[in-house]
């Protein structure tokens, strides 16, 4: 049994889903692990992780609109406003989605389904440097 | 330290919570692992995973109704409609619940609480073949 | 590769976010693991886990209010009411947040970001004894 860990850093430029499937797969599938477990961890509270539809851009736009509608920017609704009107909805959208993902590997490959992509879900308006921790273990 | 991995395939027949606690437990608790970690991963984006109340069928019906109400079928609301009116709400309900579950084992048993069951949450209307990836490691 | 597992038990006294970062870190970072993976698992279906903003108490209050508003107590809305009016909303709020968290360790420390805290999210009104299962593995 062996393991590997790394940081995957990326720059976001406003709200939306940023696909990281290729970068993640490239790292996870080149560590000499046939059977194992990949963990992706988001080190922030105003962006999050999501495994979702990787083919239809319209589905991603609907996802973005949906989370904007159920956790809207609304200055009157939130007590916490020191970091701008998009900060508290960002925390809510992060709470509704994922901070960590666990994906098994079999046959040297992530077991992602055909239509599954790994996305960083940015909830803030300003550009941000975002950092994910990746951990892999197996044989 | 050793590990095991398998596929757990199941057929769903319309929306709702399908309990997989018995199948999952039977596999995870017969691999000779006393202390370890089980990962359950859903290989789809229009169904998802949930650990929830395993005793009261009324609680499950309420859960199903609730997710139908906060992410409703509504042709006018979504841009992505090529796969039918139940497809986009399925992605939303999946995004609000889980794609992966991580459950420790102690004393040879999953640490699930008394009232916790493992459920596949089907969000599509048509019958589907669904595939989960199970990964277990420990001693 | 080695592993450790333990129970982290805590008493809650009504709805809200209870920070468990210190207890979790104290255990996870004193097992002699430099690189590895921590899993935190909640053994209940009416409380849950969340990694969220650890600095601003107002952000936590907004989070609590938000989940109360999207999954409200509403006797007329739910079929399952045997365990009191706060039980079914508790299951819904748990379904919308997390039952398990996976956090990598690097350099002997959890990779939590500066502003990330680990919280138990209690959804019931009465006092409860809550139990988490912690699992750690690595080198």
mmCIF file of N, CA, C and O in Angstrom, chain B residues 16-109:
data_model
loop_
_atom_site.group_PDB
_atom_site.id
_atom_site.type_symbol
_atom_site.label_atom_id
_atom_site.label_comp_id
_atom_site.label_asym_id
_atom_site.label_seq_id
_atom_site.Cartn_x
_atom_site.Cartn_y
_atom_site.Cartn_z
ATOM 1 N N UNK B 16 -37.146 7.895 -6.127
ATOM 2 C CA UNK B 16 -37.321 7.478 -4.744
ATOM 3 C C UNK B 16 -36.034 6.967 -4.133
ATOM 4 O O UNK B 16 -35.003 6.870 -4.795
ATOM 5 N N UNK B 17 -36.131 6.649 -2.845
ATOM 6 C CA UNK B 17 -34.986 6.166 -2.072
ATOM 7 C C UNK B 17 -34.973 4.641 -2.070
ATOM 8 O O UNK B 17 -35.949 4.006 -1.652
ATOM 9 N N UNK B 18 -33.881 4.050 -2.546
ATOM 10 C CA UNK B 18 -33.726 2.601 -2.583
ATOM 11 C C UNK B 18 -32.666 2.210 -1.551
ATOM 12 O O UNK B 18 -31.508 2.600 -1.700
ATOM 13 N N UNK B 19 -33.061 1.461 -0.558
ATOM 14 C CA UNK B 19 -32.099 1.131 0.500
ATOM 15 C C UNK B 19 -31.111 0.057 0.052
ATOM 16 O O UNK B 19 -31.506 -0.984 -0.478
ATOM 17 N N UNK B 20 -29.819 0.317 0.266
ATOM 18 C CA UNK B 20 -28.764 -0.630 -0.095
ATOM 19 C C UNK B 20 -27.920 -1.002 1.117
ATOM 20 O O UNK B 20 -26.785 -1.460 0.978
ATOM 21 N N UNK B 21 -28.467 -0.792 2.308
ATOM 22 C CA UNK B 21 -27.696 -1.057 3.524
ATOM 23 C C UNK B 21 -27.274 -2.512 3.621
ATOM 24 O O UNK B 21 -26.114 -2.816 3.944
ATOM 25 N N UNK B 22 -28.193 -3.433 3.348
ATOM 26 C CA UNK B 22 -27.887 -4.854 3.516
ATOM 27 C C UNK B 22 -26.798 -5.314 2.556
ATOM 28 O O UNK B 22 -25.824 -5.958 2.962
ATOM 29 N N UNK B 23 -26.946 -4.956 1.268
ATOM 30 C CA UNK B 23 -25.952 -5.362 0.268
ATOM 31 C C UNK B 23 -24.583 -4.780 0.603
ATOM 32 O O UNK B 23 -23.555 -5.443 0.472
ATOM 33 N N UNK B 24 -24.590 -3.504 1.015
ATOM 34 C CA UNK B 24 -23.322 -2.830 1.295
ATOM 35 C C UNK B 24 -22.650 -3.456 2.509
ATOM 36 O O UNK B 24 -21.462 -3.761 2.503
ATOM 37 N N UNK B 25 -23.431 -3.654 3.553
ATOM 38 C CA UNK B 25 -22.905 -4.232 4.790
ATOM 39 C C UNK B 25 -22.384 -5.649 4.552
ATOM 40 O O UNK B 25 -21.316 -6.019 5.036
ATOM 41 N N UNK B 26 -23.171 -6.414 3.786
ATOM 42 C CA UNK B 26 -22.787 -7.816 3.543
ATOM 43 C C UNK B 26 -21.406 -7.879 2.895
ATOM 44 O O UNK B 26 -20.571 -8.693 3.263
ATOM 45 N N UNK B 27 -21.158 -6.992 1.934
ATOM 46 C CA UNK B 27 -19.846 -6.990 1.277
ATOM 47 C C UNK B 27 -18.766 -6.443 2.220
ATOM 48 O O UNK B 27 -17.724 -7.061 2.406
ATOM 49 N N UNK B 28 -19.050 -5.289 2.837
ATOM 50 C CA UNK B 28 -17.996 -4.599 3.601
ATOM 51 C C UNK B 28 -17.576 -5.382 4.846
ATOM 52 O O UNK B 28 -16.422 -5.302 5.271
ATOM 53 N N UNK B 29 -18.509 -6.128 5.409
ATOM 54 C CA UNK B 29 -18.215 -6.794 6.683
ATOM 55 C C UNK B 29 -17.771 -8.239 6.508
ATOM 56 O O UNK B 29 -17.655 -8.981 7.479
ATOM 57 N N UNK B 30 -17.516 -8.652 5.271
ATOM 58 C CA UNK B 30 -17.044 -10.021 5.018
ATOM 59 C C UNK B 30 -15.724 -10.035 4.260
ATOM 60 O O UNK B 30 -15.398 -11.011 3.582
ATOM 61 N N UNK B 31 -14.964 -8.946 4.346
ATOM 62 C CA UNK B 31 -13.661 -8.882 3.668
ATOM 63 C C UNK B 31 -12.510 -9.055 4.659
ATOM 64 O O UNK B 31 -11.353 -8.826 4.306
ATOM 65 N N UNK B 32 -12.834 -9.425 5.895
ATOM 66 C CA UNK B 32 -11.778 -9.667 6.871
ATOM 67 C C UNK B 32 -11.136 -8.387 7.408
ATOM 68 O O UNK B 32 -9.982 -8.402 7.830
ATOM 69 N N UNK B 33 -11.880 -7.280 7.383
ATOM 70 C CA UNK B 33 -11.369 -5.995 7.879
ATOM 71 C C UNK B 33 -12.009 -5.698 9.238
ATOM 72 O O UNK B 33 -13.232 -5.661 9.350
ATOM 73 N N UNK B 34 -11.163 -5.483 10.261
ATOM 74 C CA UNK B 34 -11.667 -5.125 11.596
ATOM 75 C C UNK B 34 -11.829 -3.607 11.716
ATOM 76 O O UNK B 34 -12.862 -3.113 12.136
ATOM 77 N N UNK B 35 -10.756 -2.884 11.387
ATOM 78 C CA UNK B 35 -10.770 -1.421 11.438
ATOM 79 C C UNK B 35 -10.433 -0.913 10.049
ATOM 80 O O UNK B 35 -9.450 -1.379 9.448
ATOM 81 N N UNK B 36 -11.240 0.004 9.528
ATOM 82 C CA UNK B 36 -10.951 0.466 8.174
ATOM 83 C C UNK B 36 -11.929 1.521 7.710
ATOM 84 O O UNK B 36 -12.630 2.140 8.521
ATOM 85 N N UNK B 37 -11.966 1.697 6.400
ATOM 86 C CA UNK B 37 -12.772 2.762 5.802
ATOM 87 C C UNK B 37 -13.464 2.247 4.549
ATOM 88 O O UNK B 37 -12.818 1.731 3.637
ATOM 89 N N UNK B 38 -14.793 2.407 4.514
ATOM 90 C CA UNK B 38 -15.573 2.070 3.318
ATOM 91 C C UNK B 38 -15.938 3.345 2.576
ATOM 92 O O UNK B 38 -16.383 4.330 3.193
ATOM 93 N N UNK B 39 -15.763 3.326 1.258
ATOM 94 C CA UNK B 39 -16.227 4.419 0.397
ATOM 95 C C UNK B 39 -17.275 3.879 -0.559
ATOM 96 O O UNK B 39 -17.087 2.823 -1.163
ATOM 97 N N UNK B 40 -18.392 4.583 -0.665
ATOM 98 C CA UNK B 40 -19.436 4.246 -1.630
ATOM 99 C C UNK B 40 -19.509 5.405 -2.615
ATOM 100 O O UNK B 40 -19.660 6.561 -2.203
ATOM 101 N N UNK B 41 -19.364 5.104 -3.896
ATOM 102 C CA UNK B 41 -19.321 6.151 -4.915
ATOM 103 C C UNK B 41 -20.379 5.894 -5.979
ATOM 104 O O UNK B 41 -20.474 4.786 -6.517
ATOM 105 N N UNK B 42 -21.164 6.913 -6.291
ATOM 106 C CA UNK B 42 -22.231 6.814 -7.295
ATOM 107 C C UNK B 42 -21.717 7.294 -8.638
ATOM 108 O O UNK B 42 -21.255 8.431 -8.759
ATOM 109 N N UNK B 43 -21.807 6.436 -9.671
ATOM 110 C CA UNK B 43 -21.201 6.729 -10.970
ATOM 111 C C UNK B 43 -22.143 7.453 -11.931
ATOM 112 O O UNK B 43 -21.995 7.346 -13.149
ATOM 113 N N UNK B 44 -23.096 8.205 -11.377
ATOM 114 C CA UNK B 44 -24.100 8.883 -12.209
ATOM 115 C C UNK B 44 -24.339 10.304 -11.702
ATOM 116 O O UNK B 44 -24.019 10.618 -10.556
ATOM 117 N N UNK B 45 -24.957 11.133 -12.580
ATOM 118 C CA UNK B 45 -25.231 12.520 -12.183
ATOM 119 C C UNK B 45 -26.733 12.813 -12.083
ATOM 120 O O UNK B 45 -27.109 13.951 -11.835
ATOM 121 N N UNK B 46 -27.564 11.791 -12.265
ATOM 122 C CA UNK B 46 -29.007 12.018 -12.119
ATOM 123 C C UNK B 46 -29.615 11.086 -11.066
ATOM 124 O O UNK B 46 -30.827 10.949 -10.964
ATOM 125 N N UNK B 47 -28.752 10.435 -10.291
ATOM 126 C CA UNK B 47 -29.157 9.795 -9.044
ATOM 127 C C UNK B 47 -28.032 10.088 -8.052
ATOM 128 O O UNK B 47 -26.977 10.582 -8.446
ATOM 129 N N UNK B 48 -28.250 9.818 -6.782
ATOM 130 C CA UNK B 48 -27.240 10.209 -5.803
ATOM 131 C C UNK B 48 -27.313 9.297 -4.587
ATOM 132 O O UNK B 48 -28.021 8.284 -4.601
ATOM 133 N N UNK B 49 -26.547 9.614 -3.558
ATOM 134 C CA UNK B 49 -26.485 8.810 -2.339
ATOM 135 C C UNK B 49 -26.952 9.630 -1.151
ATOM 136 O O UNK B 49 -26.810 10.856 -1.127
ATOM 137 N N UNK B 50 -27.466 8.920 -0.144
ATOM 138 C CA UNK B 50 -27.928 9.592 1.057
ATOM 139 C C UNK B 50 -27.885 8.585 2.204
ATOM 140 O O UNK B 50 -28.276 7.427 2.031
ATOM 141 N N UNK B 51 -27.398 9.018 3.352
ATOM 142 C CA UNK B 51 -27.558 8.230 4.567
ATOM 143 C C UNK B 51 -28.706 8.863 5.319
ATOM 144 O O UNK B 51 -28.663 10.047 5.635
ATOM 145 N N UNK B 52 -29.764 8.093 5.548
ATOM 146 C CA UNK B 52 -30.943 8.664 6.190
ATOM 147 C C UNK B 52 -31.691 7.657 7.036
ATOM 148 O O UNK B 52 -31.322 6.493 7.071
ATOM 149 N N UNK B 53 -32.710 8.146 7.671
ATOM 150 C CA UNK B 53 -33.627 7.386 8.516
ATOM 151 C C UNK B 53 -34.049 6.073 7.847
ATOM 152 O O UNK B 53 -34.608 6.062 6.766
ATOM 153 N N UNK B 54 -33.799 4.961 8.520
ATOM 154 C CA UNK B 54 -34.092 3.661 7.912
ATOM 155 C C UNK B 54 -35.362 2.997 8.456
ATOM 156 O O UNK B 54 -35.702 1.898 8.044
ATOM 157 N N UNK B 55 -36.037 3.664 9.399
ATOM 158 C CA UNK B 55 -37.159 2.989 10.064
ATOM 159 C C UNK B 55 -38.520 3.473 9.572
ATOM 160 O O UNK B 55 -39.413 2.662 9.319
ATOM 161 N N UNK B 56 -38.699 4.777 9.438
ATOM 162 C CA UNK B 56 -40.019 5.326 9.142
ATOM 163 C C UNK B 56 -40.207 5.577 7.645
ATOM 164 O O UNK B 56 -39.607 6.494 7.091
ATOM 165 N N UNK B 57 -41.043 4.786 6.976
ATOM 166 C CA UNK B 57 -41.299 5.028 5.547
ATOM 167 C C UNK B 57 -41.860 6.425 5.299
ATOM 168 O O UNK B 57 -41.608 7.010 4.253
ATOM 169 N N UNK B 58 -42.592 6.983 6.273
ATOM 170 C CA UNK B 58 -43.141 8.333 6.094
ATOM 171 C C UNK B 58 -42.017 9.360 5.985
ATOM 172 O O UNK B 58 -42.135 10.332 5.225
ATOM 173 N N UNK B 59 -40.929 9.164 6.713
ATOM 174 C CA UNK B 59 -39.790 10.084 6.635
ATOM 175 C C UNK B 59 -39.169 10.032 5.239
ATOM 176 O O UNK B 59 -38.774 11.064 4.689
ATOM 177 N N UNK B 60 -39.112 8.837 4.662
ATOM 178 C CA UNK B 60 -38.565 8.722 3.305
ATOM 179 C C UNK B 60 -39.474 9.413 2.289
ATOM 180 O O UNK B 60 -39.001 10.086 1.385
ATOM 181 N N UNK B 61 -40.790 9.247 2.455
ATOM 182 C CA UNK B 61 -41.701 9.923 1.536
ATOM 183 C C UNK B 61 -41.578 11.443 1.657
ATOM 184 O O UNK B 61 -41.626 12.163 0.659
ATOM 185 N N UNK B 62 -41.425 11.932 2.896
ATOM 186 C CA UNK B 62 -41.232 13.374 3.089
ATOM 187 C C UNK B 62 -39.950 13.857 2.410
ATOM 188 O O UNK B 62 -39.919 14.936 1.809
ATOM 189 N N UNK B 63 -38.876 13.075 2.543
ATOM 190 C CA UNK B 63 -37.621 13.439 1.875
ATOM 191 C C UNK B 63 -37.806 13.526 0.363
ATOM 192 O O UNK B 63 -37.350 14.480 -0.266
ATOM 193 N N UNK B 64 -38.489 12.546 -0.201
ATOM 194 C CA UNK B 64 -38.706 12.541 -1.650
ATOM 195 C C UNK B 64 -39.533 13.759 -2.080
ATOM 196 O O UNK B 64 -39.205 14.431 -3.054
ATOM 197 N N UNK B 65 -40.595 14.014 -1.331
ATOM 198 C CA UNK B 65 -41.440 15.179 -1.662
ATOM 199 C C UNK B 65 -40.668 16.479 -1.525
ATOM 200 O O UNK B 65 -40.827 17.399 -2.322
ATOM 201 N N UNK B 66 -39.839 16.557 -0.478
ATOM 202 C CA UNK B 66 -39.095 17.795 -0.233
ATOM 203 C C UNK B 66 -38.169 18.117 -1.412
ATOM 204 O O UNK B 66 -38.150 19.236 -1.923
ATOM 205 N N UNK B 67 -37.394 17.125 -1.851
ATOM 206 C CA UNK B 67 -36.468 17.388 -2.953
ATOM 207 C C UNK B 67 -37.212 17.652 -4.260
ATOM 208 O O UNK B 67 -36.739 18.411 -5.102
ATOM 209 N N UNK B 68 -38.390 17.057 -4.422
ATOM 210 C CA UNK B 68 -39.212 17.390 -5.589
ATOM 211 C C UNK B 68 -39.697 18.825 -5.527
ATOM 212 O O UNK B 68 -39.902 19.469 -6.557
ATOM 213 N N UNK B 69 -39.889 19.329 -4.313
ATOM 214 C CA UNK B 69 -40.414 20.688 -4.199
ATOM 215 C C UNK B 69 -39.316 21.744 -4.317
ATOM 216 O O UNK B 69 -39.545 22.809 -4.885
ATOM 217 N N UNK B 70 -38.104 21.475 -3.810
ATOM 218 C CA UNK B 70 -37.086 22.535 -3.931
ATOM 219 C C UNK B 70 -36.346 22.492 -5.270
ATOM 220 O O UNK B 70 -35.710 23.471 -5.644
ATOM 221 N N UNK B 71 -36.430 21.380 -5.988
ATOM 222 C CA UNK B 71 -35.837 21.313 -7.326
ATOM 223 C C UNK B 71 -36.885 20.676 -8.236
ATOM 224 O O UNK B 71 -36.771 19.528 -8.657
ATOM 225 N N UNK B 72 -37.939 21.439 -8.540
ATOM 226 C CA UNK B 72 -39.116 20.867 -9.218
ATOM 227 C C UNK B 72 -38.920 20.667 -10.724
ATOM 228 O O UNK B 72 -38.060 21.291 -11.327
ATOM 229 N N UNK B 73 -39.739 19.798 -11.274
ATOM 230 C CA UNK B 73 -39.867 19.758 -12.734
ATOM 231 C C UNK B 73 -40.574 21.038 -13.157
ATOM 232 O O UNK B 73 -41.650 21.347 -12.654
ATOM 233 N N UNK B 74 -39.973 21.761 -14.081
ATOM 234 C CA UNK B 74 -40.534 23.043 -14.483
ATOM 235 C C UNK B 74 -39.857 23.434 -15.792
ATOM 236 O O UNK B 74 -38.784 24.055 -15.796
ATOM 237 N N UNK B 75 -40.483 23.043 -16.899
ATOM 238 C CA UNK B 75 -39.863 23.215 -18.213
ATOM 239 C C UNK B 75 -39.404 24.653 -18.434
ATOM 240 O O UNK B 75 -38.368 24.891 -19.055
ATOM 241 N N UNK B 76 -40.142 25.607 -17.888
ATOM 242 C CA UNK B 76 -39.809 27.013 -18.129
ATOM 243 C C UNK B 76 -38.555 27.443 -17.373
ATOM 244 O O UNK B 76 -37.928 28.448 -17.716
ATOM 245 N N UNK B 77 -38.175 26.692 -16.352
ATOM 246 C CA UNK B 77 -37.086 27.145 -15.477
ATOM 247 C C UNK B 77 -35.704 26.769 -15.998
ATOM 248 O O UNK B 77 -34.717 27.373 -15.594
ATOM 249 N N UNK B 78 -35.633 25.764 -16.881
ATOM 250 C CA UNK B 78 -34.321 25.227 -17.234
ATOM 251 C C UNK B 78 -34.042 25.363 -18.724
ATOM 252 O O UNK B 78 -34.937 25.195 -19.558
ATOM 253 N N UNK B 79 -32.775 25.618 -19.014
ATOM 254 C CA UNK B 79 -32.334 25.712 -20.394
ATOM 255 C C UNK B 79 -32.066 24.321 -20.965
ATOM 256 O O UNK B 79 -32.339 24.048 -22.128
ATOM 257 N N UNK B 80 -31.531 23.439 -20.120
ATOM 258 C CA UNK B 80 -31.151 22.082 -20.542
ATOM 259 C C UNK B 80 -32.384 21.182 -20.498
ATOM 260 O O UNK B 80 -32.845 20.806 -19.430
ATOM 261 N N UNK B 81 -32.927 20.810 -21.671
ATOM 262 C CA UNK B 81 -34.143 19.997 -21.663
ATOM 263 C C UNK B 81 -34.109 18.848 -22.660
ATOM 264 O O UNK B 81 -35.123 18.174 -22.866
ATOM 265 N N UNK B 82 -32.945 18.609 -23.254
ATOM 266 C CA UNK B 82 -32.866 17.585 -24.314
ATOM 267 C C UNK B 82 -33.199 16.186 -23.821
ATOM 268 O O UNK B 82 -33.622 15.340 -24.580
ATOM 269 N N UNK B 83 -32.963 15.932 -22.539
ATOM 270 C CA UNK B 83 -33.163 14.563 -22.048
ATOM 271 C C UNK B 83 -34.462 14.405 -21.270
ATOM 272 O O UNK B 83 -34.609 13.451 -20.500
ATOM 273 N N UNK B 84 -35.375 15.346 -21.454
ATOM 274 C CA UNK B 84 -36.676 15.229 -20.797
ATOM 275 C C UNK B 84 -36.797 16.152 -19.609
ATOM 276 O O UNK B 84 -35.796 16.597 -19.047
ATOM 277 N N UNK B 85 -38.044 16.439 -19.201
ATOM 278 C CA UNK B 85 -38.299 17.420 -18.138
ATOM 279 C C UNK B 85 -37.829 16.972 -16.761
ATOM 280 O O UNK B 85 -37.717 17.797 -15.855
ATOM 281 N N UNK B 86 -37.547 15.674 -16.590
ATOM 282 C CA UNK B 86 -37.082 15.208 -15.281
ATOM 283 C C UNK B 86 -35.560 15.145 -15.196
ATOM 284 O O UNK B 86 -35.017 14.745 -14.158
ATOM 285 N N UNK B 87 -34.857 15.536 -16.265
ATOM 286 C CA UNK B 87 -33.398 15.393 -16.251
ATOM 287 C C UNK B 87 -32.708 16.513 -15.473
ATOM 288 O O UNK B 87 -31.872 16.246 -14.603
ATOM 289 N N UNK B 88 -33.053 17.752 -15.753
ATOM 290 C CA UNK B 88 -32.363 18.850 -15.071
ATOM 291 C C UNK B 88 -32.670 18.866 -13.563
ATOM 292 O O UNK B 88 -31.739 18.992 -12.757
ATOM 293 N N UNK B 89 -33.950 18.693 -13.156
ATOM 294 C CA UNK B 89 -34.184 18.567 -11.710
ATOM 295 C C UNK B 89 -33.405 17.402 -11.091
ATOM 296 O O UNK B 89 -32.986 17.486 -9.931
ATOM 297 N N UNK B 90 -33.183 16.338 -11.864
ATOM 298 C CA UNK B 90 -32.398 15.210 -11.342
ATOM 299 C C UNK B 90 -30.963 15.652 -11.030
ATOM 300 O O UNK B 90 -30.401 15.300 -9.988
ATOM 301 N N UNK B 91 -30.359 16.436 -11.929
ATOM 302 C CA UNK B 91 -28.994 16.923 -11.672
ATOM 303 C C UNK B 91 -28.968 17.823 -10.431
ATOM 304 O O UNK B 91 -28.042 17.769 -9.634
ATOM 305 N N UNK B 92 -29.988 18.657 -10.289
ATOM 306 C CA UNK B 92 -30.030 19.569 -9.137
ATOM 307 C C UNK B 92 -30.172 18.788 -7.832
ATOM 308 O O UNK B 92 -29.488 19.074 -6.838
ATOM 309 N N UNK B 93 -31.071 17.807 -7.820
ATOM 310 C CA UNK B 93 -31.268 17.019 -6.595
ATOM 311 C C UNK B 93 -30.000 16.222 -6.267
ATOM 312 O O UNK B 93 -29.665 16.031 -5.097
ATOM 313 N N UNK B 94 -29.295 15.764 -7.313
ATOM 314 C CA UNK B 94 -28.024 15.065 -7.073
ATOM 315 C C UNK B 94 -26.987 16.033 -6.493
ATOM 316 O O UNK B 94 -26.228 15.676 -5.592
ATOM 317 N N UNK B 95 -26.974 17.264 -7.010
ATOM 318 C CA UNK B 95 -25.988 18.248 -6.515
ATOM 319 C C UNK B 95 -26.244 18.608 -5.060
ATOM 320 O O UNK B 95 -25.318 18.945 -4.320
ATOM 321 N N UNK B 96 -27.499 18.543 -4.628
ATOM 322 C CA UNK B 96 -27.863 18.891 -3.242
ATOM 323 C C UNK B 96 -27.629 17.742 -2.273
ATOM 324 O O UNK B 96 -27.651 17.940 -1.061
ATOM 325 N N UNK B 97 -27.447 16.534 -2.799
ATOM 326 C CA UNK B 97 -27.205 15.390 -1.917
ATOM 327 C C UNK B 97 -25.771 14.886 -2.157
ATOM 328 O O UNK B 97 -24.878 15.708 -2.306
ATOM 329 N N UNK B 98 -25.505 13.578 -2.152
ATOM 330 C CA UNK B 98 -24.112 13.110 -2.157
ATOM 331 C C UNK B 98 -23.773 12.232 -3.357
ATOM 332 O O UNK B 98 -24.588 11.411 -3.771
ATOM 333 N N UNK B 99 -22.549 12.368 -3.843
ATOM 334 C CA UNK B 99 -22.014 11.452 -4.841
ATOM 335 C C UNK B 99 -21.148 10.383 -4.178
ATOM 336 O O UNK B 99 -21.014 9.278 -4.685
ATOM 337 N N UNK B 100 -20.544 10.730 -3.032
ATOM 338 C CA UNK B 100 -19.731 9.729 -2.319
ATOM 339 C C UNK B 100 -20.006 9.767 -0.826
ATOM 340 O O UNK B 100 -20.332 10.817 -0.269
ATOM 341 N N UNK B 101 -19.888 8.601 -0.199
ATOM 342 C CA UNK B 101 -20.050 8.449 1.250
ATOM 343 C C UNK B 101 -18.819 7.739 1.796
ATOM 344 O O UNK B 101 -18.325 6.793 1.172
ATOM 345 N N UNK B 102 -18.342 8.179 2.946
ATOM 346 C CA UNK B 102 -17.185 7.545 3.599
ATOM 347 C C UNK B 102 -17.619 7.079 4.977
ATOM 348 O O UNK B 102 -18.049 7.892 5.793
ATOM 349 N N UNK B 103 -17.508 5.778 5.232
ATOM 350 C CA UNK B 103 -17.996 5.211 6.489
ATOM 351 C C UNK B 103 -16.906 4.369 7.136
ATOM 352 O O UNK B 103 -16.501 3.340 6.584
ATOM 353 N N UNK B 104 -16.408 4.773 8.301
ATOM 354 C CA UNK B 104 -15.402 3.954 9.000
ATOM 355 C C UNK B 104 -15.977 2.616 9.465
ATOM 356 O O UNK B 104 -17.186 2.489 9.698
ATOM 357 N N UNK B 105 -15.095 1.634 9.604
ATOM 358 C CA UNK B 105 -15.422 0.356 10.258
ATOM 359 C C UNK B 105 -14.648 0.257 11.564
ATOM 360 O O UNK B 105 -13.457 0.579 11.604
ATOM 361 N N UNK B 106 -15.325 -0.182 12.591
ATOM 362 C CA UNK B 106 -14.645 -0.503 13.855
ATOM 363 C C UNK B 106 -15.208 -1.839 14.343
ATOM 364 O O UNK B 106 -16.401 -2.102 14.174
ATOM 365 N N UNK B 107 -14.350 -2.660 14.922
ATOM 366 C CA UNK B 107 -14.792 -3.958 15.433
ATOM 367 C C UNK B 107 -15.427 -4.823 14.349
ATOM 368 O O UNK B 107 -16.332 -5.618 14.620
ATOM 369 N N UNK B 108 -14.974 -4.636 13.114
ATOM 370 C CA UNK B 108 -15.481 -5.451 12.016
ATOM 371 C C UNK B 108 -16.829 -5.014 11.469
ATOM 372 O O UNK B 108 -17.388 -5.672 10.590
ATOM 373 N N UNK B 109 -17.357 -3.887 11.990
ATOM 374 C CA UNK B 109 -18.685 -3.451 11.560
ATOM 375 C C UNK B 109 -18.663 -1.992 11.097
ATOM 376 O O UNK B 109 -17.908 -1.171 11.616
#
